[in-house]
Tab-separated table of C-alpha atoms in Angstrom:
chain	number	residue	atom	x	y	z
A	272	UNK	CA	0.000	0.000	0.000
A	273	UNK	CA	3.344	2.568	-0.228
A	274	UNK	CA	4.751	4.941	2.505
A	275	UNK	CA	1.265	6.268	3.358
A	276	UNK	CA	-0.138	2.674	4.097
A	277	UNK	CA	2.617	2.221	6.131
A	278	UNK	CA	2.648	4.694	8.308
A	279	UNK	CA	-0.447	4.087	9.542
A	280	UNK	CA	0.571	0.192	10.086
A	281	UNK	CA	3.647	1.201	11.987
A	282	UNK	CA	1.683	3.737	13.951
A	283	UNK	CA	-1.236	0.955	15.038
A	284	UNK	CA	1.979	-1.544	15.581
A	285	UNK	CA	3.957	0.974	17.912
A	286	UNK	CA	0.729	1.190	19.963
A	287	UNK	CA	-0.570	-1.962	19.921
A	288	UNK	CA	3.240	-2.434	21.773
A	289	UNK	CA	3.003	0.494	24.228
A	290	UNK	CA	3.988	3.697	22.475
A	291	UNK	CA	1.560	5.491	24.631
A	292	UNK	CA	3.537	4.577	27.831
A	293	UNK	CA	6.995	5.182	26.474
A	294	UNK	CA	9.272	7.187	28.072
A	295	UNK	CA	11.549	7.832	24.893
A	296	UNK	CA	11.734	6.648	21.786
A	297	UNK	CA	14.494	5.722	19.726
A	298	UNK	CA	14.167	5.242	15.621
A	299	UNK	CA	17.014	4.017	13.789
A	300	UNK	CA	17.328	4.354	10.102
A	301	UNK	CA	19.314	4.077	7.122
A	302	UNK	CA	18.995	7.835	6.171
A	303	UNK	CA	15.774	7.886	3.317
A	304	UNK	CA	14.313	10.923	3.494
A	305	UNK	CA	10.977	9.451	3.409
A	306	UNK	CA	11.807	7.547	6.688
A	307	UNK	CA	12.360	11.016	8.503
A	308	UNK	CA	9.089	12.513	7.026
A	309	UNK	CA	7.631	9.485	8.200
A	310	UNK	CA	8.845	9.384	12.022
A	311	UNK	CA	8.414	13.060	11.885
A	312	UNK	CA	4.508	12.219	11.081
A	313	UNK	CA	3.996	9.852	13.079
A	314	UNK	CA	6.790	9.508	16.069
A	315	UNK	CA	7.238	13.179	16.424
A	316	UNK	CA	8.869	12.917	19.696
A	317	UNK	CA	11.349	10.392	18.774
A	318	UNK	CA	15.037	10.424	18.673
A	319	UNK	CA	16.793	9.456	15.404
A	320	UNK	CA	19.711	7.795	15.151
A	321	UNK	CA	21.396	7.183	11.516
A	322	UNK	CA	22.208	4.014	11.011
A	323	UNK	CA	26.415	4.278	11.330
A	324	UNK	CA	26.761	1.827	8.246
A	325	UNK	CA	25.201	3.725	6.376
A	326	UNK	CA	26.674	7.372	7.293
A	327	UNK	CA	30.175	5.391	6.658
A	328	UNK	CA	28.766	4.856	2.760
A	329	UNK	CA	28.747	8.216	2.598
A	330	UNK	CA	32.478	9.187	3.773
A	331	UNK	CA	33.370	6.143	1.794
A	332	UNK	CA	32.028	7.678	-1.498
A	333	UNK	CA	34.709	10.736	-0.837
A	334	UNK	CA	37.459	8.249	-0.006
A	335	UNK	CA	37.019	5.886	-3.328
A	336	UNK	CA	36.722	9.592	-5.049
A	337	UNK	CA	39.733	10.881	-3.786
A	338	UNK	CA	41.698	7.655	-4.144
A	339	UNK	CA	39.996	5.688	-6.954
A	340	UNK	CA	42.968	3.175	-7.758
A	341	UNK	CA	44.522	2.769	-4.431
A	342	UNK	CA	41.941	0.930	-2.002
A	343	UNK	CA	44.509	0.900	0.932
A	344	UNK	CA	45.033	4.928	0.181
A	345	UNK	CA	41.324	5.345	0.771
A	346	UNK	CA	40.835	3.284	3.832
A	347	UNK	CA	44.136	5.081	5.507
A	348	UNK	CA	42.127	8.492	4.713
A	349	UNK	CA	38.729	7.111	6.219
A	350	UNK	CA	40.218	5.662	9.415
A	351	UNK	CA	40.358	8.712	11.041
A	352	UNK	CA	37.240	10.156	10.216
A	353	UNK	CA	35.519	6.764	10.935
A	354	UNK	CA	36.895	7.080	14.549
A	355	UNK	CA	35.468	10.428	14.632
A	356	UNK	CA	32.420	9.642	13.345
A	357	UNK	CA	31.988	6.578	15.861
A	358	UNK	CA	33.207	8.800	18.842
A	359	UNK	CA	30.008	11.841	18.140
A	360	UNK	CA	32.880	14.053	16.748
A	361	UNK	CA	30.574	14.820	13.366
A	362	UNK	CA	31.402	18.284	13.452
A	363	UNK	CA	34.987	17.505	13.298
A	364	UNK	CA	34.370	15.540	10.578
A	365	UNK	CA	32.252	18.051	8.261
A	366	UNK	CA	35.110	20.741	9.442
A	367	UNK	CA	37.503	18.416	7.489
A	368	UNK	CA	35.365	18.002	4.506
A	369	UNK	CA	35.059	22.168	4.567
A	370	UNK	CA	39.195	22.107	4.456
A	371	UNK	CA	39.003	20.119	2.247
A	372	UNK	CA	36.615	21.301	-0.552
A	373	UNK	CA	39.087	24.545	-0.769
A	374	UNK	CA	41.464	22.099	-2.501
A	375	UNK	CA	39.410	20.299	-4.734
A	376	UNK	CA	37.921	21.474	-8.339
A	377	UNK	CA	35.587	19.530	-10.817
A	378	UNK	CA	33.944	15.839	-10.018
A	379	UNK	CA	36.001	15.235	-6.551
A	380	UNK	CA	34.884	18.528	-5.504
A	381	UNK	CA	30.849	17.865	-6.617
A	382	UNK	CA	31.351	14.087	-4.784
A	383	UNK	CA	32.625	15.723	-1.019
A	384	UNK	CA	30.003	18.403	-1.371
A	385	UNK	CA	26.787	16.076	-1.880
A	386	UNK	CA	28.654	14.024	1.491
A	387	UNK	CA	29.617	16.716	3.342
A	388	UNK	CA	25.571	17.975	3.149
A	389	UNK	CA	24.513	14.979	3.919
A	390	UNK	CA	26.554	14.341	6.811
A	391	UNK	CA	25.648	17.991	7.859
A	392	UNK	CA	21.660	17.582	7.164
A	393	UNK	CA	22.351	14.190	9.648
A	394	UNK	CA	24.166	15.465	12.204
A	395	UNK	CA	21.629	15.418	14.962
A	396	UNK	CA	21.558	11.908	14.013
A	397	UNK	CA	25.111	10.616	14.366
A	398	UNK	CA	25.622	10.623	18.505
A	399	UNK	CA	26.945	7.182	18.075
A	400	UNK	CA	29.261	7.480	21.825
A	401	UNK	CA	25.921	8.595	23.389
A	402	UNK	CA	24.136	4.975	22.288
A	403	UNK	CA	26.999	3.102	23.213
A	404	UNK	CA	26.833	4.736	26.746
A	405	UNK	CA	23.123	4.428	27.234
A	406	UNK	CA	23.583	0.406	26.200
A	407	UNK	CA	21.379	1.164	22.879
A	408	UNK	CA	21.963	-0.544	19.637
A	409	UNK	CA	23.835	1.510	16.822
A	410	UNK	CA	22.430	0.197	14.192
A	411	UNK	CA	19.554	-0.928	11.960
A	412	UNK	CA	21.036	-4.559	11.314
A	413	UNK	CA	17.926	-6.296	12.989
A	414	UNK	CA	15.667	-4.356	10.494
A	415	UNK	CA	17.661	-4.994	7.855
A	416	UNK	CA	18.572	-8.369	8.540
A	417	UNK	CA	14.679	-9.074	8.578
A	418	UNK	CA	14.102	-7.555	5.516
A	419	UNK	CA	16.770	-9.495	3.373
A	420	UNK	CA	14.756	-12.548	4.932
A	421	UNK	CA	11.556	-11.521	3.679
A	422	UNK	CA	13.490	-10.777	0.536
A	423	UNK	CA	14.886	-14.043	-0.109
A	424	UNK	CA	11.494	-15.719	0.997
A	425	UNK	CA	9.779	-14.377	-1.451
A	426	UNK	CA	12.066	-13.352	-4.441
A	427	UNK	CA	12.637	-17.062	-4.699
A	428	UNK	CA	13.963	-17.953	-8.561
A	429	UNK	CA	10.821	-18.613	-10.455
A	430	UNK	CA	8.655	-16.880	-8.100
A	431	UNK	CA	6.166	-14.162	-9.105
A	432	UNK	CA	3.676	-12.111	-7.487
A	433	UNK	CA	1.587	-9.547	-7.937
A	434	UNK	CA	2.087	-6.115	-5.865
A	435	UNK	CA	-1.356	-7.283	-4.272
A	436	UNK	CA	-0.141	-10.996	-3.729
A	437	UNK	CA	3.610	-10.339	-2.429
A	438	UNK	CA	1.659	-7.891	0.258
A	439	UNK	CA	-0.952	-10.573	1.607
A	440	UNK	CA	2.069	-13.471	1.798
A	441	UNK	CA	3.903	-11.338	3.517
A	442	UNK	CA	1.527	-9.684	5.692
A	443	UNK	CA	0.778	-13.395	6.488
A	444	UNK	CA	4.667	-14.138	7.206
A	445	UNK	CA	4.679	-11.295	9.670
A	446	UNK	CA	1.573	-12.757	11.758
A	447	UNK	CA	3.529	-16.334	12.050
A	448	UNK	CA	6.560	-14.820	12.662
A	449	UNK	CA	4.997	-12.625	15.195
A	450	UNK	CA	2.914	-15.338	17.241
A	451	UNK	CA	-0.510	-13.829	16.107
A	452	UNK	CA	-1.281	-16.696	13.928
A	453	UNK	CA	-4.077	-16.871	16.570
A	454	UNK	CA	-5.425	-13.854	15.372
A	455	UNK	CA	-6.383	-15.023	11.754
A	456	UNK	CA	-6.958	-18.778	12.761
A	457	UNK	CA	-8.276	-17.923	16.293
């Protein structure tokens, strides 16, 4: 049913689980814009965490783009900036990525500008040494770990289904794998 289908699911879900009663609320995501609009619909409140994979992509993108040919070049440049990253340090990082767009002209200089926004338009979302001392989870591996199992349950090699069809197998999936079973076969 799209984004709009699903934020009403997730909403219902979240209470149906005690939203209501919680004291905070934590999303973790893997930086889509439509995710944000979405928590900020529905989970207004909440604090957002980017998922630290995924802001890595990003200062991986300027690495490869500064050292295309030379893999071990661009993982000596991202070390650093990785253990900033990890430590909450994201305006140390962005600083960097300012220094360094004054050197750079042409593509290099286009690539470390789109990540250098990014990181910037995310940097409410990166207090990574803040999760690890409140015992939350970084990341979104359990989400996405679920949905590559959904993926490969139903993407199967000679497998088809209609938009309609994939939605009611898998709305089914999640019942089973949720113990409400009992709910459609009472």
């Amino acid at each position: 049913g799209g984004v709009d289908a699903l934020k009403h699911q997730l909403w219902a879900e979240a209470m149906r689980h005690g939203l209501s009663q919680a004291q905070q609320v934590l999303v973790i995501a893997d930086g889509a814009v439509w995710i944000w609009n979405l928590v900020a619909d529905r989970f207004a409140g909440a604090r957002q965490r980017l998922d630290p994979w995924h802001a890595l992509q990003h200062l991986w993108a300027v690495a490869h783009a500064l050292h295309p040919e030379d893999e071990a070049a661009a993982a000596a440049w991202i070390k650093p900036l990785k253990e900033k990253l990890l430590q909450s340090q994201a305006v140390e990082v962005i600083t960097e990525l300012d220094e360094l767009l004054k050197r750079l002209q042409g593509s290099d200089k286009e690539v470390v500008q789109t990540e250098r926004d990014y990181l910037e338009s995310n940097k409410s979302r990166l207090d990574y040494k803040g999760a690890q001392e409140g015992g939350e989870p970084l990341g979104s591996g359990a989400m996405e770990s679920t949905c590559r199992q959904y993926q490969v349950r139903f993407h199967r090699s000679g497998q088809f289904w209609t938009t309609q069809g994939d939605e009611a197998l898998m709305c089914l999936e999640t019942f089973w794998r949720n113990a409400r079973w009992r709910l459609l076969f009472p």
